[in-house]
Tab-separated table of C-alpha atoms and ligand atoms in Angstrom:
chain	number	residue	atom	x	y	z
A	1	MET	CA	35.219	17.046	47.728
A	2	LYS	CA	37.934	19.729	47.501
A	3	ILE	CA	37.948	21.063	43.927
A	4	ALA	CA	40.164	23.651	42.227
A	5	VAL	CA	39.254	25.532	39.050
A	6	ILE	CA	42.213	27.246	37.366
A	7	GLY	CA	41.148	30.398	35.491
A	8	PHE	CA	37.915	32.398	35.623
A	9	GLY	CA	36.683	32.528	32.013
A	10	ALA	CA	33.780	31.059	30.053
A	11	ALA	CA	34.493	27.397	30.907
A	12	ALA	CA	34.763	28.233	34.615
A	13	VAL	CA	31.433	30.106	34.420
A	14	GLY	CA	29.717	26.970	33.061
A	15	PHE	CA	31.357	24.734	35.652
A	16	LEU	CA	30.621	27.022	38.634
A	17	LYS	CA	27.011	27.598	37.520
A	18	GLU	CA	26.414	23.850	37.519
A	19	VAL	CA	28.669	22.449	40.287
A	20	ASP	CA	27.034	21.040	43.391
A	21	PRO	CA	27.555	23.636	46.179
A	22	SER	CA	28.243	20.890	48.748
A	23	ASN	CA	31.771	20.681	47.245
A	24	ASP	CA	34.535	22.921	48.542
A	25	VAL	CA	35.442	24.868	45.365
A	26	VAL	CA	38.346	27.336	44.965
A	27	VAL	CA	38.986	29.376	41.785
A	28	PHE	CA	42.560	30.520	41.014
A	29	GLU	CA	42.691	33.491	38.625
A	30	MET	CA	45.947	35.172	37.636
A	31	ASN	CA	44.356	38.607	37.185
A	32	LYS	CA	43.716	41.002	40.023
A	33	ASP	CA	39.902	40.930	39.801
A	34	ILE	CA	36.968	39.547	37.798
A	35	PHE	CA	37.110	42.334	35.166
A	36	SER	CA	40.817	42.378	34.240
A	37	SER	CA	42.218	40.433	31.250
A	38	SER	CA	41.604	41.590	27.707
A	39	ILE	CA	42.432	38.141	26.363
A	40	SER	CA	39.042	36.599	26.993
A	41	GLY	CA	35.767	36.948	25.109
A	42	ILE	CA	33.773	37.187	28.329
A	43	ARG	CA	35.526	40.508	28.979
A	44	ALA	CA	35.521	41.894	25.417
A	45	ASP	CA	32.678	41.965	22.891
A	46	GLY	CA	30.662	38.891	23.935
A	47	LYS	CA	29.208	37.573	20.712
A	48	LEU	CA	27.294	34.381	21.391
A	49	PHE	CA	26.204	31.973	18.723
A	50	VAL	CA	23.978	28.946	18.395
A	51	SER	CA	25.230	26.699	15.604
A	52	SER	CA	25.987	23.109	14.750
A	53	GLU	CA	28.863	24.163	12.464
A	54	MET	CA	31.288	26.148	14.604
A	55	GLY	CA	32.637	26.965	18.033
A	56	GLY	CA	34.257	23.656	18.878
A	57	ASP	CA	34.383	19.975	18.006
A	58	LEU	CA	32.569	18.223	20.868
A	59	GLU	CA	29.507	16.568	19.358
A	60	GLU	CA	27.528	16.601	22.606
A	61	ILE	CA	27.702	20.425	22.412
A	62	LEU	CA	27.555	20.989	18.618
A	63	TYR	CA	24.281	19.101	18.228
A	64	ASP	CA	22.604	20.257	21.453
A	65	LYS	CA	21.056	23.549	20.378
A	66	LYS	CA	18.915	23.696	23.535
A	67	LEU	CA	22.045	23.670	25.702
A	68	GLN	CA	23.576	26.415	23.517
A	69	LYS	CA	20.390	28.523	23.647
A	70	ASP	CA	20.131	28.107	27.448
A	71	ILE	CA	23.691	29.467	27.709
A	72	VAL	CA	22.772	32.506	25.565
A	73	ASP	CA	19.781	33.120	27.863
A	74	TYR	CA	22.002	32.825	30.956
A	75	TYR	CA	24.505	35.416	29.643
A	76	SER	CA	21.663	37.746	28.535
A	77	LYS	CA	19.924	37.483	31.907
A	78	LEU	CA	23.040	38.118	33.982
A	79	SER	CA	24.176	40.990	31.733
A	80	GLU	CA	20.693	42.531	32.165
A	81	THR	CA	20.457	43.197	28.448
A	82	GLU	CA	18.620	42.315	25.273
A	83	PRO	CA	21.351	41.086	22.874
A	84	GLU	CA	21.696	42.632	19.403
A	85	ILE	CA	20.708	40.202	16.619
A	86	GLY	CA	20.541	40.088	12.805
A	87	SER	CA	17.141	40.249	11.009
A	88	ARG	CA	18.023	37.178	8.854
A	89	GLU	CA	16.174	38.822	5.959
A	90	ASN	CA	17.066	37.690	2.438
A	91	ILE	CA	19.301	35.005	3.878
A	92	GLU	CA	18.692	32.417	1.143
A	93	GLU	CA	19.720	34.839	-1.606
A	94	LEU	CA	22.870	35.782	0.329
A	95	GLU	CA	23.679	32.118	0.875
A	96	LYS	CA	23.319	31.500	-2.872
A	97	GLN	CA	25.547	34.466	-3.792
A	98	PHE	CA	28.254	33.246	-1.414
A	99	PHE	CA	28.000	29.711	-2.768
A	100	ILE	CA	28.313	30.602	-6.455
A	101	ASN	CA	31.349	32.779	-5.719
A	102	GLY	CA	33.287	30.042	-3.914
A	103	PHE	CA	32.281	30.755	-0.299
A	104	LYS	CA	30.425	28.711	2.275
A	105	LEU	CA	28.174	30.726	4.594
A	106	VAL	CA	28.314	29.124	8.034
A	107	GLU	CA	24.874	28.488	9.502
A	108	SER	CA	24.430	30.233	12.846
A	109	GLU	CA	22.285	32.515	14.998
A	110	PHE	CA	24.175	35.404	16.663
A	111	PHE	CA	23.525	37.319	19.849
A	112	HIS	CA	25.751	40.280	20.702
A	113	ILE	CA	26.077	41.301	24.365
A	114	GLY	CA	28.753	44.076	24.107
A	115	THR	CA	31.890	44.868	26.093
A	116	ASP	CA	30.027	47.328	28.358
A	117	LYS	CA	27.295	44.819	29.319
A	118	LEU	CA	29.796	42.019	29.970
A	119	LYS	CA	30.955	43.971	33.033
A	120	ILE	CA	27.430	43.626	34.476
A	121	PHE	CA	27.467	39.909	33.617
A	122	LEU	CA	30.814	39.374	35.407
A	123	LYS	CA	29.643	41.240	38.507
A	124	ASN	CA	26.389	39.237	38.699
A	125	ALA	CA	28.045	35.876	37.969
A	126	HIS	CA	30.750	36.475	40.585
A	127	SER	CA	28.142	37.402	43.170
A	128	GLU	CA	25.978	34.331	42.290
A	129	PHE	CA	28.992	32.013	42.678
A	130	SER	CA	30.198	33.677	45.894
A	131	GLN	CA	26.728	33.228	47.397
A	132	LYS	CA	26.999	29.535	46.473
A	133	GLY	CA	30.098	29.374	48.720
A	134	ILE	CA	32.712	29.315	45.943
A	135	LYS	CA	35.993	30.986	46.964
A	136	PHE	CA	38.083	33.124	44.604
A	137	LYS	CA	41.836	33.627	44.765
A	138	PHE	CA	42.778	36.509	42.464
A	139	ASN	CA	46.372	37.476	41.606
A	140	SER	CA	47.131	33.732	41.737
A	141	PHE	CA	49.112	32.519	38.748
A	142	VAL	CA	49.257	28.716	38.596
A	143	LYS	CA	52.768	27.716	37.500
A	144	ASP	CA	52.678	23.963	37.761
A	145	ILE	CA	50.591	20.974	38.762
A	146	GLU	CA	51.633	17.559	40.042
A	147	VAL	CA	49.322	14.595	39.621
A	148	SER	CA	49.184	11.742	42.141
A	149	ASN	CA	46.329	10.424	44.340
A	150	ASN	CA	45.506	14.008	45.059
A	151	ILE	CA	46.724	16.985	43.046
A	152	LYS	CA	49.298	19.570	44.057
A	153	ILE	CA	48.877	23.101	42.674
A	154	ILE	CA	51.911	25.366	42.720
A	155	TYR	CA	50.959	29.013	42.333
A	156	LEU	CA	52.476	32.439	42.557
A	157	ASP	CA	50.746	35.035	44.699
A	158	ARG	CA	51.462	38.013	42.420
A	159	GLU	CA	50.580	40.617	45.031
A	160	ASN	CA	53.021	39.408	47.692
A	161	ARG	CA	55.409	37.705	45.239
A	162	GLU	CA	55.271	34.466	47.191
A	163	GLU	CA	55.032	30.895	45.926
A	164	HIS	CA	52.460	28.562	47.548
A	165	GLU	CA	51.321	24.953	47.258
A	166	GLU	CA	47.856	23.566	47.860
A	167	TYR	CA	46.330	20.053	47.519
A	168	PHE	CA	42.968	19.142	45.934
A	169	ASP	CA	40.947	15.971	45.219
A	170	LYS	CA	40.056	17.147	41.739
A	171	VAL	CA	41.353	19.953	39.484
A	172	TYR	CA	39.681	21.545	36.441
A	173	ILE	CA	42.080	23.523	34.271
A	174	ALA	CA	40.179	26.319	32.485
A	175	VAL	CA	43.002	28.669	31.468
A	176	GLY	CA	41.828	29.361	27.893
A	177	ARG	CA	44.281	30.246	25.150
A	178	SER	CA	46.127	32.813	27.276
A	179	GLY	CA	47.095	29.966	29.613
A	180	PHE	CA	49.288	28.240	27.014
A	181	LYS	CA	52.356	28.433	29.325
A	182	LEU	CA	50.755	26.156	31.913
A	183	ILE	CA	49.546	23.802	29.165
A	184	ASP	CA	53.086	23.708	27.673
A	185	THR	CA	54.558	22.896	31.105
A	186	LEU	CA	52.052	20.078	31.645
A	187	SER	CA	52.395	18.656	28.147
A	188	LYS	CA	56.172	18.440	28.567
A	189	LYS	CA	55.718	16.674	31.879
A	190	TYR	CA	52.867	14.407	30.728
A	191	PRO	CA	53.361	14.094	26.909
A	192	ASP	CA	50.586	11.472	26.626
A	193	ILE	CA	47.936	14.144	27.224
A	194	ILE	CA	48.543	15.586	23.724
A	195	LEU	CA	46.257	14.116	21.064
A	196	SER	CA	47.264	16.489	18.249
A	197	ASN	CA	48.942	19.818	17.633
A	198	THR	CA	48.963	20.921	13.997
A	199	LYS	CA	47.324	24.274	13.257
A	200	VAL	CA	47.456	28.042	13.754
A	201	ASP	CA	45.339	30.759	12.084
A	202	LEU	CA	47.124	33.915	10.901
A	203	GLY	CA	45.743	36.937	9.118
A	204	VAL	CA	44.536	40.498	9.450
A	205	ARG	CA	41.818	42.588	11.031
A	206	PHE	CA	39.999	44.256	8.119
A	207	GLU	CA	38.248	47.608	8.607
A	208	LEU	CA	35.910	49.484	6.282
A	209	PRO	CA	33.010	51.946	6.456
A	210	ASP	CA	29.701	50.531	7.783
A	211	ILE	CA	27.876	51.689	4.636
A	212	VAL	CA	29.674	49.084	2.488
A	213	VAL	CA	28.485	46.130	4.584
A	214	LYS	CA	25.235	47.520	6.015
A	215	GLU	CA	22.988	44.998	4.251
A	216	LEU	CA	25.066	42.082	5.497
A	217	ASN	CA	25.333	43.454	9.040
A	218	ASP	CA	21.572	44.042	9.223
A	219	ALA	CA	20.748	40.550	7.998
A	220	LEU	CA	23.313	38.517	9.891
A	221	TYR	CA	25.051	40.760	12.470
A	222	GLU	CA	28.010	38.375	12.188
A	223	PHE	CA	28.770	36.905	8.774
A	224	LYS	CA	30.970	33.841	8.860
A	225	VAL	CA	32.203	32.544	5.529
A	226	LYS	CA	34.845	30.030	4.491
A	227	PHE	CA	36.832	29.977	1.255
A	228	LYS	CA	39.523	27.764	-0.249
A	229	SER	CA	42.297	29.733	-1.985
A	230	SER	CA	44.033	28.486	-5.147
A	231	ASN	CA	47.053	27.311	-3.100
A	232	GLY	CA	44.745	25.126	-0.988
A	233	GLN	CA	44.721	27.228	2.199
A	234	LEU	CA	41.434	27.627	4.055
A	235	VAL	CA	40.492	31.279	4.640
A	236	ARG	CA	37.613	32.458	6.828
A	237	THR	CA	36.069	35.539	8.389
A	238	PHE	CA	35.865	35.744	12.156
A	239	CYS	CA	34.372	38.124	14.716
A	240	ASN	CA	32.529	40.751	12.649
A	241	ASN	CA	31.936	43.987	14.573
A	242	PRO	CA	29.380	46.345	13.007
A	243	SER	CA	30.041	49.951	14.138
A	244	GLY	CA	32.887	48.520	16.206
A	245	TYR	CA	36.453	49.282	17.192
A	246	VAL	CA	39.828	47.694	16.451
A	247	VAL	CA	41.912	46.993	19.545
A	248	THR	CA	45.272	45.434	20.313
A	249	GLU	CA	45.654	42.247	22.330
A	250	LYS	CA	48.715	42.112	24.600
A	251	TYR	CA	50.348	38.739	25.201
A	252	SER	CA	53.380	38.436	27.494
A	253	ASP	CA	55.909	38.964	24.684
A	254	PHE	CA	54.011	40.175	21.599
A	255	ILE	CA	51.009	42.243	20.517
A	256	THR	CA	48.301	41.272	18.037
A	257	VAL	CA	45.080	42.868	16.782
A	258	ASN	CA	41.474	42.121	17.558
A	259	GLY	CA	38.138	43.901	17.401
A	260	HIS	CA	35.042	44.442	19.489
A	261	ALA	CA	31.782	46.350	19.561
A	262	ILE	CA	30.164	48.253	22.387
A	263	HIS	CA	26.422	48.023	22.994
A	264	ASP	CA	25.898	51.730	23.786
A	265	GLN	CA	28.746	53.422	21.860
A	266	LYS	CA	29.106	53.096	18.089
A	267	SER	CA	31.757	53.959	15.486
A	268	THR	CA	31.013	54.341	11.748
A	269	ASN	CA	33.286	51.437	10.730
A	270	THR	CA	32.868	47.666	10.634
A	271	ASN	CA	35.806	45.367	11.362
A	272	PHE	CA	36.285	41.624	11.045
A	273	ALA	CA	39.200	39.191	10.972
A	274	ILE	CA	40.304	37.402	7.801
A	275	LEU	CA	42.223	34.353	8.936
A	276	VAL	CA	44.268	31.857	6.947
A	277	THR	CA	44.672	28.399	8.469
A	278	HIS	CA	48.298	27.202	8.513
A	279	SER	CA	48.527	23.417	8.891
A	280	PHE	CA	51.804	21.649	9.565
A	281	THR	CA	53.021	18.091	9.367
A	282	LYS	CA	55.939	16.260	11.004
A	283	PRO	CA	58.669	16.999	11.962
A	284	PHE	CA	57.316	20.478	12.809
A	285	ASN	CA	55.137	20.444	15.895
A	286	ASP	CA	55.038	23.998	17.218
A	287	PRO	CA	52.270	25.928	15.387
A	288	ASN	CA	51.836	28.274	18.362
A	289	GLY	CA	55.559	29.109	18.220
A	290	TYR	CA	55.172	29.833	14.481
A	291	GLY	CA	52.219	32.174	15.096
A	292	SER	CA	54.040	33.935	17.944
A	293	TYR	CA	57.147	34.534	15.766
A	294	ILE	CA	55.061	36.061	12.972
A	295	ALA	CA	53.290	38.315	15.496
A	296	LYS	CA	56.638	39.333	17.025
A	297	LEU	CA	58.022	40.114	13.564
A	298	SER	CA	55.148	42.546	12.931
A	299	ASN	CA	55.894	44.252	16.284
A	300	ILE	CA	59.634	44.498	15.495
A	301	LEU	CA	58.895	46.131	12.123
A	302	ALA	CA	56.458	48.510	13.827
A	303	GLY	CA	59.137	49.684	16.246
A	304	GLY	CA	58.655	47.331	19.177
A	305	ASP	CA	55.247	47.395	20.778
A	306	LYS	CA	52.860	48.323	17.955
A	307	VAL	CA	51.001	46.662	15.109
A	308	ILE	CA	51.175	47.434	11.366
A	309	LEU	CA	48.417	49.223	9.440
A	310	GLN	CA	48.259	49.193	5.630
A	311	THR	CA	45.650	50.054	3.001
A	312	TYR	CA	44.382	47.182	0.873
A	313	GLY	CA	45.655	48.864	-2.327
A	314	ASP	CA	49.204	49.118	-0.946
A	315	PHE	CA	49.076	45.562	0.386
A	316	LYS	CA	48.236	44.289	-3.109
A	317	LYS	CA	51.005	46.382	-4.678
A	318	GLY	CA	53.583	45.428	-2.019
A	319	LYS	CA	54.128	49.084	-1.054
A	320	ARG	CA	54.461	50.583	2.403
A	321	THR	CA	51.436	52.769	3.250
A	322	LYS	CA	52.473	56.347	3.938
A	323	LYS	CA	49.130	58.108	4.407
A	324	LEU	CA	45.392	57.469	4.754
A	325	TRP	CA	42.669	59.640	3.277
A	326	LYS	CA	39.306	57.837	2.879
A	327	VAL	CA	38.927	55.298	5.674
A	328	PHE	CA	40.041	56.279	9.160
A	329	PRO	CA	41.187	53.774	11.766
A	330	THR	CA	39.309	53.197	15.012
A	331	LEU	CA	42.501	51.913	16.679
A	332	ASN	CA	44.341	54.542	18.770
A	333	GLN	CA	46.995	56.295	16.730
A	334	ASN	CA	49.755	55.459	19.221
A	335	GLU	CA	49.145	51.702	18.828
A	336	TYR	CA	49.940	51.296	15.107
A	337	VAL	CA	52.551	52.245	12.517
A	338	LEU	CA	51.796	52.580	8.780
A	339	GLY	CA	53.817	49.849	7.078
A	340	ASP	CA	53.912	46.854	4.749
A	341	LEU	CA	52.468	43.521	5.890
A	342	ASN	CA	54.137	41.743	2.970
A	343	LEU	CA	57.343	41.922	5.044
A	344	VAL	CA	55.584	39.884	7.730
A	345	PHE	CA	53.463	37.229	6.022
A	346	PRO	CA	54.757	34.324	3.919
A	347	SER	CA	53.824	35.006	0.261
A	348	LYS	CA	51.226	32.211	0.163
A	349	THR	CA	49.399	33.825	3.113
A	350	SER	CA	49.340	37.213	1.336
A	351	GLN	CA	48.111	35.495	-1.838
A	352	SER	CA	45.256	33.780	0.043
A	353	LEU	CA	44.211	37.066	1.682
A	354	VAL	CA	44.088	38.900	-1.670
A	355	GLU	CA	42.102	36.105	-3.371
A	356	PHE	CA	39.644	36.089	-0.485
A	357	ILE	CA	39.069	39.869	-0.511
A	358	ASP	CA	38.825	40.135	-4.313
A	359	ASN	CA	36.302	37.294	-4.510
A	360	LEU	CA	34.239	38.737	-1.659
A	361	ASN	CA	34.052	41.971	-3.647
A	362	LYS	CA	31.862	40.150	-6.212
A	363	ILE	CA	29.170	39.751	-3.544
A	364	ILE	CA	29.822	42.942	-1.555
A	365	PRO	CA	31.081	45.648	-3.946
A	366	GLY	CA	33.392	48.003	-2.071
A	367	ILE	CA	35.056	45.339	0.081
A	368	ALA	CA	38.161	45.442	-2.140
A	369	ASP	CA	38.349	49.253	-2.166
A	370	GLU	CA	42.024	50.285	-2.199
A	371	GLU	CA	41.570	52.478	0.888
A	372	ASN	CA	40.079	49.857	3.204
A	373	LEU	CA	42.390	48.997	6.084
A	374	LEU	CA	44.362	45.892	7.058
A	375	TYR	CA	45.849	45.624	10.554
A	376	GLY	CA	48.371	42.892	11.286
A	377	VAL	CA	48.687	40.513	12.587
A	378	GLU	CA	45.723	38.707	14.007
A	379	VAL	CA	46.510	35.226	15.347
A	380	LYS	CA	44.197	32.507	16.592
A	381	PHE	CA	45.931	29.737	18.452
A	382	TYR	CA	44.069	26.434	18.311
A	383	GLY	CA	45.596	24.947	21.411
A	384	LYS	CA	46.804	21.397	21.503
A	385	LYS	CA	43.989	18.857	21.553
A	386	LEU	CA	44.257	17.247	24.996
A	387	ASP	CA	43.114	13.854	26.242
A	388	ASN	CA	40.659	14.196	29.131
A	389	ASN	CA	40.636	10.448	29.784
A	390	LEU	CA	44.242	10.142	30.946
A	391	PHE	CA	43.738	11.324	34.532
A	392	GLU	CA	40.662	10.700	36.660
A	393	ASN	CA	41.274	13.719	38.897
A	394	LEU	CA	42.652	16.281	36.380
A	395	LYS	CA	40.458	17.645	33.570
A	396	PHE	CA	40.930	20.343	30.930
A	397	ILE	CA	37.827	22.401	30.146
A	398	GLY	CA	37.202	25.114	27.541
A	399	ASP	CA	39.677	26.400	24.963
A	400	CYS	CA	42.799	25.070	26.721
A	401	SER	CA	41.489	21.538	26.060
A	402	GLY	CA	41.753	22.263	22.304
A	403	HIS	CA	38.118	21.154	21.866
A	404	THR	CA	36.319	24.530	22.121
A	405	ARG	CA	36.850	27.904	20.462
A	406	SER	CA	33.961	30.071	21.645
A	407	ILE	CA	32.168	31.391	24.705
A	408	VAL	CA	29.127	29.141	24.249
A	409	HIS	CA	31.128	25.950	23.681
A	410	ALA	CA	33.592	26.677	26.503
A	411	THR	CA	30.701	27.395	28.890
A	412	ALA	CA	28.911	24.226	27.743
A	413	HIS	CA	32.091	22.174	28.310
A	414	GLY	CA	32.226	23.457	31.903
A	415	ILE	CA	28.535	22.624	32.430
A	416	LEU	CA	28.908	19.070	31.056
A	417	GLU	CA	31.979	18.308	33.217
A	418	ALA	CA	30.196	19.582	36.348
A	419	ARG	CA	27.198	17.362	35.486
A	420	LYS	CA	29.487	14.296	35.187
A	421	LEU	CA	30.678	15.018	38.716
A	422	LYS	CA	27.103	14.868	39.996
A	423	ASN	CA	26.459	11.416	38.440
B	501	FAD	C1	39.441	39.706	22.524
B	501	FAD	C2	38.655	38.446	22.345
B	501	FAD	C3	37.344	38.522	21.914
B	501	FAD	C4	36.610	37.338	21.748
B	501	FAD	N1	35.318	37.446	21.375
B	501	FAD	C5	34.564	36.344	21.317
B	501	FAD	C6	33.204	36.437	21.019
B	501	FAD	O1	32.678	37.525	20.792
B	501	FAD	N2	32.460	35.289	20.971
B	501	FAD	C7	32.995	34.057	21.225
B	501	FAD	O2	32.267	33.057	21.217
B	501	FAD	N3	34.301	33.934	21.521
B	501	FAD	C8	35.086	35.031	21.572
B	501	FAD	N4	36.406	34.912	21.870
B	501	FAD	C9	36.911	33.578	22.213
B	501	FAD	C10	36.423	33.264	23.642
B	501	FAD	O3	36.826	34.294	24.485
B	501	FAD	C11	36.966	31.959	24.147
B	501	FAD	O4	36.653	30.934	23.228
B	501	FAD	C12	36.386	31.620	25.536
B	501	FAD	O5	36.465	32.719	26.412
B	501	FAD	C13	37.126	30.439	26.096
B	501	FAD	O6	36.782	30.265	27.435
B	501	FAD	P1	37.846	29.641	28.444
B	501	FAD	O7	37.203	29.600	29.769
B	501	FAD	O8	38.391	28.409	27.868
B	501	FAD	O9	39.053	30.699	28.483
B	501	FAD	P2	39.022	32.231	28.890
B	501	FAD	O10	37.642	32.775	28.834
B	501	FAD	O11	40.077	32.859	28.070
B	501	FAD	O12	39.464	32.228	30.418
B	501	FAD	C14	40.705	31.773	30.855
B	501	FAD	C15	41.028	32.448	32.174
B	501	FAD	O13	42.164	31.784	32.738
B	501	FAD	C16	43.053	32.746	33.286
B	501	FAD	N5	44.394	32.134	33.313
B	501	FAD	C17	45.190	31.827	32.258
B	501	FAD	N6	46.319	31.223	32.670
B	501	FAD	C18	46.252	31.142	34.017
B	501	FAD	C19	47.123	30.605	35.019
B	501	FAD	N7	48.275	30.012	34.696
B	501	FAD	N8	46.750	30.716	36.329
B	501	FAD	C20	45.572	31.317	36.665
B	501	FAD	N9	44.706	31.850	35.742
B	501	FAD	C21	45.038	31.740	34.444
B	501	FAD	C22	42.916	33.947	32.338
B	501	FAD	O14	43.319	35.150	32.971
B	501	FAD	C23	41.426	33.923	32.005
B	501	FAD	O15	40.676	34.705	32.898
B	501	FAD	C24	37.190	36.066	22.002
B	501	FAD	C25	38.516	36.014	22.424
B	501	FAD	C26	39.244	37.179	22.580
B	501	FAD	C27	40.658	37.080	23.018
């Protein structure tokens, strides 16, 4: 069977690892090689988790901890590293403290690979798949797809600036969240594939000295907590990076913030995202557009292609930050402007962020220090939830399906779809 996989990210890794090599498989990736693309967790940071409470909503993955653990082992083996983990000491007491202060600690085991070691993983995975006979077409941006008895892929060869068409028996779309343009094109053409489209997460990347959160970092490595603010919004932490670095994430027409940690190079700061879920009801149906506009607004206020940095004290007072003196940013100086995030966020979002940080300070004194740093904005697009039962020969795997939100779940989704093909 002639099979195309669109995108080389976590879902593609799972699919290619599992697919029967007797098939003729071609991977189309818009970037120029396996390493390029900052907008993918298998190229930055690489925090893997085993949990039945997060990472996606497919029950066959959530409740199969063996599958999740096997995936962690696969990434560790191919990255030739021993992942960093938390000691899980004193976890019951921490759980209790979070609970009585209005938080829910999400149950999970974490394994951190590191941006540097992911390069080794990508090299080894690419060589394993190439030896299996899988072909890779880099610099190939898939613009459109037409579904009939077989499937036509229309793609742009970015190197030669030529458009090509190719036909396949079966196509697996694995374009992640950065592939939202292709998903938008297909959902306009085939509106029945959309099951729901209601949410976007907006917030900040928070940075503070390691010493304030050392106990938490040592016990958990990644602490994931959820909190309901007084206006009803759900607020959560995401992607904690002990001794890590804040980075920017470049989309085609806006820039957001993110964070990562490197296995063999450490800073003295910890960063994590604080995200507020924004849920919409009819007639509004473009949460990704909403998130993109807010991100663009922060860039406009920062002079075009930068993000905004503010101290927590100034954020609470609604004052532009003019100088820093106690906590120093790990983001490059030429990528941010000191400013006021209250000009960017709706007031209820700012209110939820302040309530979250002030309540967290009861458990971790020092979190709400006036000099800790907020970078904005951080956005997490959920992706429309897509129906994989509509077409027999076209499937959506990983984050672009709207059903996964993590490396382990996206990889598992790829594995499960490849197994279905064998049956
Ligand atoms: C900076 C960053 C850090 C993250 N860190 C973590 C983490 O530590 N742990 C965790 O569990 N999750 C993390 N995530 C989330 C995680 O990366 C995703 O959940 C996971 O990678 C999803 O896998 P995927 O295969 O669906 O998409 P991706 O891994 O994003 O792969 C999609 C691929 O498709 C390509 N593509 C997109 N559009 C097209 C097109 N039209 N034509 C051809 N190719 C295309 C992209 O270039 C990309 O290579 C992080 C995300 C980001 C952005």
